[in-house]
N, CA, C and O of each residue as an XYZ file, in Angstrom:
760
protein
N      84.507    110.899     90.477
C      85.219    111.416     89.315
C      84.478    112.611     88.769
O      83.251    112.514     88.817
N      84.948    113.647     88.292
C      84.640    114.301     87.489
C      85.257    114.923     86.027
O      86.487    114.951     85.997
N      84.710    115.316     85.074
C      85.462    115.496     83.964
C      84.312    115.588     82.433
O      84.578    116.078     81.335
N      83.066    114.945     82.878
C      81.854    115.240     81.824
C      81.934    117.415     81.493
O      82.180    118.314     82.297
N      81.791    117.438     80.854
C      81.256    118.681     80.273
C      82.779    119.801     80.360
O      82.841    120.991     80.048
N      84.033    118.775     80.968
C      85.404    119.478     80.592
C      86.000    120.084     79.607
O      87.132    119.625     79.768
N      86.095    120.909     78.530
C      86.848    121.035     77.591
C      88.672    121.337     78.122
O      89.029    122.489     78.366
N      89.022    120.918     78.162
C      90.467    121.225     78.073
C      91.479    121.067     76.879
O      91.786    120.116     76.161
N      91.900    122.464     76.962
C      92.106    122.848     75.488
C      94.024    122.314     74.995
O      94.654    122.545     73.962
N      94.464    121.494     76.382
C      95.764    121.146     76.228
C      96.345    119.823     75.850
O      95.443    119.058     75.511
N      97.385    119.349     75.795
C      97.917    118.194     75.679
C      97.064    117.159     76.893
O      96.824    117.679     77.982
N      96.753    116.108     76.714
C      96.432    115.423     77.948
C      96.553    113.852     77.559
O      95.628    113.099     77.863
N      97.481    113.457     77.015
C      97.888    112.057     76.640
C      99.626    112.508     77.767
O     100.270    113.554     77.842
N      99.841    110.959     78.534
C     100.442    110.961     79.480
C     101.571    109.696     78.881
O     100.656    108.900     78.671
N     102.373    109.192     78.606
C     103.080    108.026     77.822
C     103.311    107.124     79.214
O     103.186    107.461     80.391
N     103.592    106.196     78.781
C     103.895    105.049     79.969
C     105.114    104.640     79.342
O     105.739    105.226     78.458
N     105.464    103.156     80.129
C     106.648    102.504     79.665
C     105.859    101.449     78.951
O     104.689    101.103     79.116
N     106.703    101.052     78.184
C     105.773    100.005     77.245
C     106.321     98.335     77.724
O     107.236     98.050     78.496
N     105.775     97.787     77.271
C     105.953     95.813     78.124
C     107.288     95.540     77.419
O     108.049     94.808     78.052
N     107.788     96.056     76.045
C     108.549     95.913     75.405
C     110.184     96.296     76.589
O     111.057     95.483     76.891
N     110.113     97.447     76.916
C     110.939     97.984     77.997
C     110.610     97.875     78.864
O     110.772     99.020     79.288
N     110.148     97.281     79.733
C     109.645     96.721     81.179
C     110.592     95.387     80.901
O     111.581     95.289     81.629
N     110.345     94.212     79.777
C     110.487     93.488     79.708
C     112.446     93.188     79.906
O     113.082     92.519     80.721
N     112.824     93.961     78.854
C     114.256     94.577     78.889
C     114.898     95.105     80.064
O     116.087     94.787     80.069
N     114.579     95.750     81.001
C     114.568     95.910     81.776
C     114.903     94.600     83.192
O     115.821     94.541     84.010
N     113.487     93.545     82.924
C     113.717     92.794     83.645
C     115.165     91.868     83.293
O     116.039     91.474     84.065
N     115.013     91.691     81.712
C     116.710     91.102     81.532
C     117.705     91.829     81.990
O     118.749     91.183     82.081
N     117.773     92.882     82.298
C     118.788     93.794     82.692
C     119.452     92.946     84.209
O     120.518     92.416     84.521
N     117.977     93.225     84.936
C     118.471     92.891     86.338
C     119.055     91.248     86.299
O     120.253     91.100     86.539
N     118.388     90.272     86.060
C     119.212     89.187     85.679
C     120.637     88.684     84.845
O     121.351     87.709     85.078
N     120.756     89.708     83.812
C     121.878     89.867     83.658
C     123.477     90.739     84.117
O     124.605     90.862     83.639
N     122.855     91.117     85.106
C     123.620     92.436     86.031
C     123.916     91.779     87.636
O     123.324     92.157     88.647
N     124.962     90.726     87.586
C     125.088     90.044     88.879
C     124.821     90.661     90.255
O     124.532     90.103     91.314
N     125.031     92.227     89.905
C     124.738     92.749     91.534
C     123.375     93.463     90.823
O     123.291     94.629     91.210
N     122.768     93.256     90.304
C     121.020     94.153     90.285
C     120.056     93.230     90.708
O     119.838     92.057     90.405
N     119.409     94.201     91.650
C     117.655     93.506     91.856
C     116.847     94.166     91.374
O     117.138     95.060     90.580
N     115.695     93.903     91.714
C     114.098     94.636     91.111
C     113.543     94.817     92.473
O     113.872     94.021     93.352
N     112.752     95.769     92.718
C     112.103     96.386     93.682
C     111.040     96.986     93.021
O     111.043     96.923     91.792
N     109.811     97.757     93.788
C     109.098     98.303     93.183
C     108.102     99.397     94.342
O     107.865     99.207     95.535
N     107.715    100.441     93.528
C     106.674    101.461     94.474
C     105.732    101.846     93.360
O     105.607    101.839     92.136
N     105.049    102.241     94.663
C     103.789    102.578     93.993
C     103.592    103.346     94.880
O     103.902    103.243     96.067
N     102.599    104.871     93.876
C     102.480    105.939     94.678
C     100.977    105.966     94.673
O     100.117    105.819     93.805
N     100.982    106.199     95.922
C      98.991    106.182     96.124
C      98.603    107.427     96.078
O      99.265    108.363     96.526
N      97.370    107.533     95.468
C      96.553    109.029     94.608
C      97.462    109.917     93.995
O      97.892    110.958     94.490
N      97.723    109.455     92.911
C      98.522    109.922     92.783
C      98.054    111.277     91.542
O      98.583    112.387     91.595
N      97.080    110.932     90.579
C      96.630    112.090     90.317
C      96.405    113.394     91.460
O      97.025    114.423     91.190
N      95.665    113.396     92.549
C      95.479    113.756     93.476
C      96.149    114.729     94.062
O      95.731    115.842     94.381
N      97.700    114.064     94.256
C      98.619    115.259     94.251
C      99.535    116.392     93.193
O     100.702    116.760     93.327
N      98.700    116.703     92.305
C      99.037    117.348     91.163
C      97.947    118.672     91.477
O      96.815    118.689     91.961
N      98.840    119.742     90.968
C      97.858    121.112     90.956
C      97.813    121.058     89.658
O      98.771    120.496     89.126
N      96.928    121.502     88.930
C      96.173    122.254     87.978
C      96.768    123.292     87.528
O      97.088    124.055     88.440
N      97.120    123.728     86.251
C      97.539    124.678     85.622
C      96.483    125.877     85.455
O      96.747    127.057     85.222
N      95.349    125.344     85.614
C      94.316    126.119     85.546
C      93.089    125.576     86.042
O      92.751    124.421     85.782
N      92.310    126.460     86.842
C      90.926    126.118     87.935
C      90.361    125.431     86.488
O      90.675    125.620     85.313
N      89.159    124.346     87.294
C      88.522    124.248     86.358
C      86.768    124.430     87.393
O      86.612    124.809     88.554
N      86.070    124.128     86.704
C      84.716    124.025     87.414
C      83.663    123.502     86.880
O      83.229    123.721     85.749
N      82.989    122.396     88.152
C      82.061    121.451     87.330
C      80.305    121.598     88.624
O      80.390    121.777     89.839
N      79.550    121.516     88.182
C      78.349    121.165     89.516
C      78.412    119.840     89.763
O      78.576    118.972     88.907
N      78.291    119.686     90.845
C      78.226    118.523     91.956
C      76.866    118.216     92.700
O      76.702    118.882     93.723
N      75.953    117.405     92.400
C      74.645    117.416     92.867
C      75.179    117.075     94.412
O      76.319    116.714     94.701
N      73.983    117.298     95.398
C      73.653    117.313     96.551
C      73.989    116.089     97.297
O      74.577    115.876     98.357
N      73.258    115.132     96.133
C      72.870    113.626     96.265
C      74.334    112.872     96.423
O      74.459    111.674     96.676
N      75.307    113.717     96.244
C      76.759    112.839     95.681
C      77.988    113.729     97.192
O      79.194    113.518     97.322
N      77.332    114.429     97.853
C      77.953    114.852     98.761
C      77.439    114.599    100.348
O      76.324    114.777    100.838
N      78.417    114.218    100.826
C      77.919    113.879    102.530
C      77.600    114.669    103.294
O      78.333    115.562    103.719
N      76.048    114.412    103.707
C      75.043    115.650    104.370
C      76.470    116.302    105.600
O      76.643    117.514    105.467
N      77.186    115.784    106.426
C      78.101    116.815    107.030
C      79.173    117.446    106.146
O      80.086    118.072    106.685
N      79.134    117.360    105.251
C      79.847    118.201    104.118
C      78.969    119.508    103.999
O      79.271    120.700    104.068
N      78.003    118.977    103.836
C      76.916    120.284    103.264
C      76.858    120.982    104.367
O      76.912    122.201    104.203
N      76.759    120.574    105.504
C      75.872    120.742    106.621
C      77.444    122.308    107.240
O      77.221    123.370    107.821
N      78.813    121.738    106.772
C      80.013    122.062    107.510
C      80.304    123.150    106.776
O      80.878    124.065    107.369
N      80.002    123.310    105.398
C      80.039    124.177    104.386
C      78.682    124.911    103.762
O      78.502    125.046    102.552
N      77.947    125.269    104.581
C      76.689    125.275    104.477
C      76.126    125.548    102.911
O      75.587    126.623    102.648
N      76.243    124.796    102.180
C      75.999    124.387    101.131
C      74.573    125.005    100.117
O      74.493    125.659     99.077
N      73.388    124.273    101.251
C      72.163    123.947    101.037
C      71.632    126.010    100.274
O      70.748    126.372     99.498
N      72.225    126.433    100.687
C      71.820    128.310     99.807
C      72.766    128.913     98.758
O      72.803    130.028     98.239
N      73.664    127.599     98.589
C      74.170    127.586     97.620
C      73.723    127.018     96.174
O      74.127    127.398     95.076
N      73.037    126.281     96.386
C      72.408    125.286     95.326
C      71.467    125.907     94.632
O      70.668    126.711     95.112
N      71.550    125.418     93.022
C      70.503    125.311     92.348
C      70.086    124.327     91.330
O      70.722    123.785     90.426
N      69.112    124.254     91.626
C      68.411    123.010     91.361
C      69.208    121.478     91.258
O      69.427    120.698     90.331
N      69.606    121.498     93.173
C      70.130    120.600     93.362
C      71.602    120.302     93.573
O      72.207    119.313     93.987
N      71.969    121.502     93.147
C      73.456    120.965     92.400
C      74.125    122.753     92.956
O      73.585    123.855     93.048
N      75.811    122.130     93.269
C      75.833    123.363     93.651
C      77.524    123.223     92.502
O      77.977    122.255     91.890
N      77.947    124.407     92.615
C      78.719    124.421     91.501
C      80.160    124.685     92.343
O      80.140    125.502     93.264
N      81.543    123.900     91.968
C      82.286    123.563     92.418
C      83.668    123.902     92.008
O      83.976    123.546     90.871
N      84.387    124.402     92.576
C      86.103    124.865     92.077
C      87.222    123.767     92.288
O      87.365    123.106     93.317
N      88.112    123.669     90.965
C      88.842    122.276     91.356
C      89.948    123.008     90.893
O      89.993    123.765     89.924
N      90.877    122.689     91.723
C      92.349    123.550     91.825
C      93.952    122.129     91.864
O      95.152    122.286     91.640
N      93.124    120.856     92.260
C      94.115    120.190     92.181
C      93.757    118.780     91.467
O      92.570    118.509     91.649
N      94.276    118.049     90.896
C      94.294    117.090     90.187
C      92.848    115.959     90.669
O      92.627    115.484     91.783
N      92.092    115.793     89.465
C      91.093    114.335     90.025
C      91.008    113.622     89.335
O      91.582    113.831     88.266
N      90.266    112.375     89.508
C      90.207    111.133     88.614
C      89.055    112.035     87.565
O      88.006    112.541     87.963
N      89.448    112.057     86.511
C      87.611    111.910     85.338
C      88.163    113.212     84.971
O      87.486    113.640     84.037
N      89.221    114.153     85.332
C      89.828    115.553     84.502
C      90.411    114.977     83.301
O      91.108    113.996     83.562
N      90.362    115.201     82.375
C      91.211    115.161     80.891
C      92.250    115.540     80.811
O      93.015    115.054     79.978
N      92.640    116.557     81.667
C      94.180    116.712     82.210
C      95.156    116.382     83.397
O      96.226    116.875     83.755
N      94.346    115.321     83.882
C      95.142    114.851     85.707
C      95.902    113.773     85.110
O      96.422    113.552     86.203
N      96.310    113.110     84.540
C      97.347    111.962     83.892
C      98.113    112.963     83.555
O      98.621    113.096     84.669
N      98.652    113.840     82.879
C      99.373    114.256     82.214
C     100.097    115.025     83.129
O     101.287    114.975     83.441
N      98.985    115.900     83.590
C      99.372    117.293     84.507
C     100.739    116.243     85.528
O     101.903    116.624     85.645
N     100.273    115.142     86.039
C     100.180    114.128     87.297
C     101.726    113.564     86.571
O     102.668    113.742     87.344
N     101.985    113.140     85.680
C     103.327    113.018     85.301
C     104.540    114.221     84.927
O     105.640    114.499     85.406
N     104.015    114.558     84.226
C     104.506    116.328     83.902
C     105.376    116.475     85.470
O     106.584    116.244     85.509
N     104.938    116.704     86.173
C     104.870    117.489     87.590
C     106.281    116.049     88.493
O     107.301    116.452     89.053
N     106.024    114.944     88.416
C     106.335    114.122     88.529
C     107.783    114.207     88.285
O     108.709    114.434     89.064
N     107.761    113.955     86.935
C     109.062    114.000     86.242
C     109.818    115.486     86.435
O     110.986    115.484     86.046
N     109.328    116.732     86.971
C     110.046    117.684     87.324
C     110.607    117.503     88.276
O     111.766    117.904     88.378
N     109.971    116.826     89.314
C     110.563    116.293     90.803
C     111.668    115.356     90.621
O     112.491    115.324     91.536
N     111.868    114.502     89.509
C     112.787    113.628     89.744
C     113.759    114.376     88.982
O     114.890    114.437     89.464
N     113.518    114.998     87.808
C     114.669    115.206     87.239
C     115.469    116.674     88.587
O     116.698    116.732     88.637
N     114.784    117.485     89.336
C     115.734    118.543     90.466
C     116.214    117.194     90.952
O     116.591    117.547     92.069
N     116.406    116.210     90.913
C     116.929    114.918     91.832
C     118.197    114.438     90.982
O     119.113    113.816     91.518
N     118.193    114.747     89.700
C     118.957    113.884     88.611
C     118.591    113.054     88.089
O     119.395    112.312     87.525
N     117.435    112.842     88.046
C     116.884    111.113     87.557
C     116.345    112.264     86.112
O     116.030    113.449     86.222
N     116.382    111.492     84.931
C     115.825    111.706     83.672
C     115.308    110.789     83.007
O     115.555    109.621     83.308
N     114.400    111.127     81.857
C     113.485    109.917     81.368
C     115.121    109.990     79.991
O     115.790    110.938     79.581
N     115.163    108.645     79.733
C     115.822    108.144     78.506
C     115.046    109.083     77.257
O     113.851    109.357     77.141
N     116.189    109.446     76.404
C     115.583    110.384     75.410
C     114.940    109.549     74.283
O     114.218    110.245     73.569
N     114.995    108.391     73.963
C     114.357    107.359     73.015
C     113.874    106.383     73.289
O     113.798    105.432     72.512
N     113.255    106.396     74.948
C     112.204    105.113     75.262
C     111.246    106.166     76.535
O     111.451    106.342     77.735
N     110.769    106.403     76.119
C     109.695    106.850     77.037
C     109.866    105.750     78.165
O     110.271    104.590     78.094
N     109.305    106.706     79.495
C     109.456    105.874     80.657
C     110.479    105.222     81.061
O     110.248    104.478     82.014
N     111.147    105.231     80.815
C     112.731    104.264     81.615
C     113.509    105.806     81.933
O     113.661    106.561     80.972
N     113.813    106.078     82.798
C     114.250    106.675     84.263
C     115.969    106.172     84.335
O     116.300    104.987     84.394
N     116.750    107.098     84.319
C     118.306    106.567     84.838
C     118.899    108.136     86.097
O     118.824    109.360     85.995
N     119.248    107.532     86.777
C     120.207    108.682     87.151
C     121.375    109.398     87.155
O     122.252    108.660     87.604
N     121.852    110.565     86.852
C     123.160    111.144     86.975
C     124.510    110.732     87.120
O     125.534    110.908     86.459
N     124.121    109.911     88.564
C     125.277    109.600     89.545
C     125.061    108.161     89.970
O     126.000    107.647     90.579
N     124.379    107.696     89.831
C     123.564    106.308     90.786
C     123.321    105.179     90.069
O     122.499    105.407     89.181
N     123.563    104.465     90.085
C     123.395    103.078     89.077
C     121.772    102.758     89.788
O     121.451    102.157     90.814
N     121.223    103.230     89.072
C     119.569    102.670     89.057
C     118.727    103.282     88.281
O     118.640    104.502     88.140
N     117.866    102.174     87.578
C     117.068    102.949     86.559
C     115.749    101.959     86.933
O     115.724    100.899     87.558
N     114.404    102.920     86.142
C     113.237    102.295     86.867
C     112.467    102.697     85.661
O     112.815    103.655     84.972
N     111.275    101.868     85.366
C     110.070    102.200     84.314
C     109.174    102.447     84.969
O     109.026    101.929     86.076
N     108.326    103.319     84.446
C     106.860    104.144     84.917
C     106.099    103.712     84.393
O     106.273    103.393     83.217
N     104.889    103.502     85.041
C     103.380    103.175     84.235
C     102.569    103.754     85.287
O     102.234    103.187     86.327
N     102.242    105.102     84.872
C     101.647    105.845     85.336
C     101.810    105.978     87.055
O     102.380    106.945     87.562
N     101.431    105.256     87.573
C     102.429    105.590     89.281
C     102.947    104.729     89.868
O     103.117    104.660     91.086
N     103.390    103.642     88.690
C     104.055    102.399     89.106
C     105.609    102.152     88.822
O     106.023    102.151     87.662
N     106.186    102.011     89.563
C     107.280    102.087     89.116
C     108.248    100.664     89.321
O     108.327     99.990     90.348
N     108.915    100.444     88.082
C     109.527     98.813     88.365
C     111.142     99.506     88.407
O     111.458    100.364     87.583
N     111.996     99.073     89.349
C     113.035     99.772     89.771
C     114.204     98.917     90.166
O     114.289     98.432     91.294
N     115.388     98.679     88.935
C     116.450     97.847     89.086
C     117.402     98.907     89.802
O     117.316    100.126     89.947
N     118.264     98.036     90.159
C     119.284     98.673     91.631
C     120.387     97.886     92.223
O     119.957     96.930     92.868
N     121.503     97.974     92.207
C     122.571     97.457     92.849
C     122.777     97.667     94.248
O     123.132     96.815     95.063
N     122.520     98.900     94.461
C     123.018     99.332     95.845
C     121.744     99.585     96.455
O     121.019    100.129     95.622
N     121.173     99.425     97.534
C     119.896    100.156     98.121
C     119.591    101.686     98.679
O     118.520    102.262     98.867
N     120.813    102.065     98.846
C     121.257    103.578     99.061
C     120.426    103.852     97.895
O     119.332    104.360     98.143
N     120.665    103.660     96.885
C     120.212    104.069     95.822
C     118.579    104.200     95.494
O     117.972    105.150     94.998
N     118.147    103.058     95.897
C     116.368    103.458     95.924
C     116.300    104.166     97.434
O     115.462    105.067     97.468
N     116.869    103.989     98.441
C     116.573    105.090     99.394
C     116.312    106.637     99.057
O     115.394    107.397     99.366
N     117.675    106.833     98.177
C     117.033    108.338     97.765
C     115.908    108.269     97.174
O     114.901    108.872     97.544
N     115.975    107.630     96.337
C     114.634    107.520     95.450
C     113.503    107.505     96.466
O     112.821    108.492     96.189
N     113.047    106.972     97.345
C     112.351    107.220     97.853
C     112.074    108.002     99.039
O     111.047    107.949     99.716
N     113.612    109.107     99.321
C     113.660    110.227    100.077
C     112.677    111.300     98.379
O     111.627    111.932     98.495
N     113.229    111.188     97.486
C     112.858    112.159     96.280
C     111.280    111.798     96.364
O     110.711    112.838     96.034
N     110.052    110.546     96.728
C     109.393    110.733     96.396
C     108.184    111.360     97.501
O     107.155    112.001     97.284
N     108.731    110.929     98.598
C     107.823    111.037     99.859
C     107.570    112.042    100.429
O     106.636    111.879    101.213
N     108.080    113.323    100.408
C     107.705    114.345    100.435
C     105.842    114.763    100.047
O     104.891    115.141    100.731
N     106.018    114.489     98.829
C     104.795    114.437     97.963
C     103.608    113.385     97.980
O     102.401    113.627     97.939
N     104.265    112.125     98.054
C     103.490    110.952     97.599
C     103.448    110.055     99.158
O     104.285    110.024    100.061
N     102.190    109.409     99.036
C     102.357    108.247     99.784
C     103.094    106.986     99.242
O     103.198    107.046     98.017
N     103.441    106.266     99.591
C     104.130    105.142     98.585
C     103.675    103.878     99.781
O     103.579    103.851    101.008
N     103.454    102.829     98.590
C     103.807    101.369     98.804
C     104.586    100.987     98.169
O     104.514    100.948     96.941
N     105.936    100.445     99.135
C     107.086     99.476     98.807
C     107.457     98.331     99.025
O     107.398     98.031    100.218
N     108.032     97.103     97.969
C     107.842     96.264     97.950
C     109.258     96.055     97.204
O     109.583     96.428     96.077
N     110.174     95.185     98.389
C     111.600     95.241     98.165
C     111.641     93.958     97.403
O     112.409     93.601     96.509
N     110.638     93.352     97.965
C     110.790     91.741     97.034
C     110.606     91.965     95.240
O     111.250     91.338     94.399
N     109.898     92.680     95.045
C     109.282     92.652     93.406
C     108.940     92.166     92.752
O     109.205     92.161     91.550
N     107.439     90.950     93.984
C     107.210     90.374     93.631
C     105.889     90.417     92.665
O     105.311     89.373     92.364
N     105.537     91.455     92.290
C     104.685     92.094     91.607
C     104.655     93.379     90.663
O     104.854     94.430     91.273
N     104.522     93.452     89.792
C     104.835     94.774     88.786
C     103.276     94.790     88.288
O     102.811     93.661     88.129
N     102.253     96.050     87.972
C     101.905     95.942     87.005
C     100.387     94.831     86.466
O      99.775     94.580     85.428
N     100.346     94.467     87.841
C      99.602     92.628     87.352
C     100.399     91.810     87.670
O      99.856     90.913     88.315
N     101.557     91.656     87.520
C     102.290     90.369     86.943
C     103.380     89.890     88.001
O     104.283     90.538     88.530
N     103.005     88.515     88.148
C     103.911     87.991     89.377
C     105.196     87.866     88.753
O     105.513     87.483     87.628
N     106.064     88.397     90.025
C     107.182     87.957     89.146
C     107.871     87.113     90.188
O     107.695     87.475     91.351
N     108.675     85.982     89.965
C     109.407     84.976     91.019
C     110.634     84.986     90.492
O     110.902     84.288     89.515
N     111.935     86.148     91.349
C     113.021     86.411     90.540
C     114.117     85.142     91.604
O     114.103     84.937     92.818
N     114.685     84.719     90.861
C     115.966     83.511     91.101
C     117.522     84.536     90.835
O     118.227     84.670     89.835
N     117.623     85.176     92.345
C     119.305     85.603     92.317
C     120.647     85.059     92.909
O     121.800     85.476     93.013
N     119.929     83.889     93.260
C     121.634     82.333     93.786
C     121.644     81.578     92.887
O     122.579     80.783     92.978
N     120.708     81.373     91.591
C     121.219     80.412     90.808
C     122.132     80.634     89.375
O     121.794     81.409     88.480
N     123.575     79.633     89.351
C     124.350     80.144     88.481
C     123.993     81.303     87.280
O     124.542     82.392     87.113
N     122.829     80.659     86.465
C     121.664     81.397     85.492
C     120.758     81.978     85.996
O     119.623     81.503     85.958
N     121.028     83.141     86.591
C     119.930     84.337     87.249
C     118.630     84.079     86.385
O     118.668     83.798     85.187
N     117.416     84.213     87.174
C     116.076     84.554     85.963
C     114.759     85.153     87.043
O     114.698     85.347     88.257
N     113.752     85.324     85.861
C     112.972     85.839     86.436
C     111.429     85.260     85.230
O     111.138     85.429     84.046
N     110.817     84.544     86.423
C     109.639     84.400     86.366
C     108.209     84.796     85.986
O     107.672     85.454     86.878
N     107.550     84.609     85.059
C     106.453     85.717     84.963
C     105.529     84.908     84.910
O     104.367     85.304     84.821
């Protein structure tokens, strides 16, 4: 990680979905005879975010792998130890990679049609498509009637992202979930 001795002079609070609407959500799909829950998760996902602006931090010696140094010949670069470093795309420990990392995110979905709800942060609907999904930071809990429907969704994300998908949903977040969709009274487990 890096991000000690950062000033960044911008917004860098990132909103999530809150348990309150996650929760709602999950009543949704139980009350919606043809909806399930599914879920992805996008791996590094700060990671794939550029930077609005370089930033630059030193990186001691000690914290880089001698064929790093050795490939980038490093070692006449350094002083006292430490050689000084250009960061152009999103990392863990920036004060601006959450934000930047959603920001960027939500531009991609909305060229797709997907938009965040204008009075609940994080809950996601689309245009045309009966499916809506909550965000927590690169998690996404994702009700759906049709599967066409998270297919795009996950034609919209893969370009960019690696993803783990998990059609069962049996996990959000932490939290097991054991959803019941043959019994007269649909439910879901937590």
């Amino acid at each position: 990680t890096v991000g000690n001795g950062i000033d960044y002079p911008g917004d860098t609070a990132a909103e999530t979905a809150s348990l309150d609407t996650i929760k709602i959500l999950f009543n949704a799909v139980v009350s919606e005879l043809d909806s399930r829950f599914m879920t992805i998760d996008l791996k590094d996902f700060y990671l794939q975010s550029t930077l609005l602006r370089k930033e630059y931090a030193w990186a001691s010696l000690g914290q880089i792998a001698p064929e790093i140094i050795a490939e980038f010949n490093l070692l006449p670069l350094a002083v006292k130890g430490k050689v000084l470093v250009e960061i152009s795309k999103g990392i863990y420990g920036l004060p601006q990679s959450g934000k930047l990392a959603k920001d960027q995110l939500t531009a991609n979905l909305a060229a797709h049609g997907f938009s965040e709800c204008e009075h609940t942060p994080c809950l996601f609907t689309h245009s045309s498509r009966k499916i809506a999904f909550t965000l927590v930071v690169d998690d996404f809990g994702v009700k759906y009637s049709d599967p066409a429907d998270v297919e795009y969704l996950i034609s919209v994300l893969q370009p960019t992202y690696n993803l783990h998908i998990d059609w069962s949903g049996g996990k959000y977040l932490g939290i097991t979930l054991d959803w019941d969709y043959s019994s007269p009274i649909r439910s879901v487990a937590l």
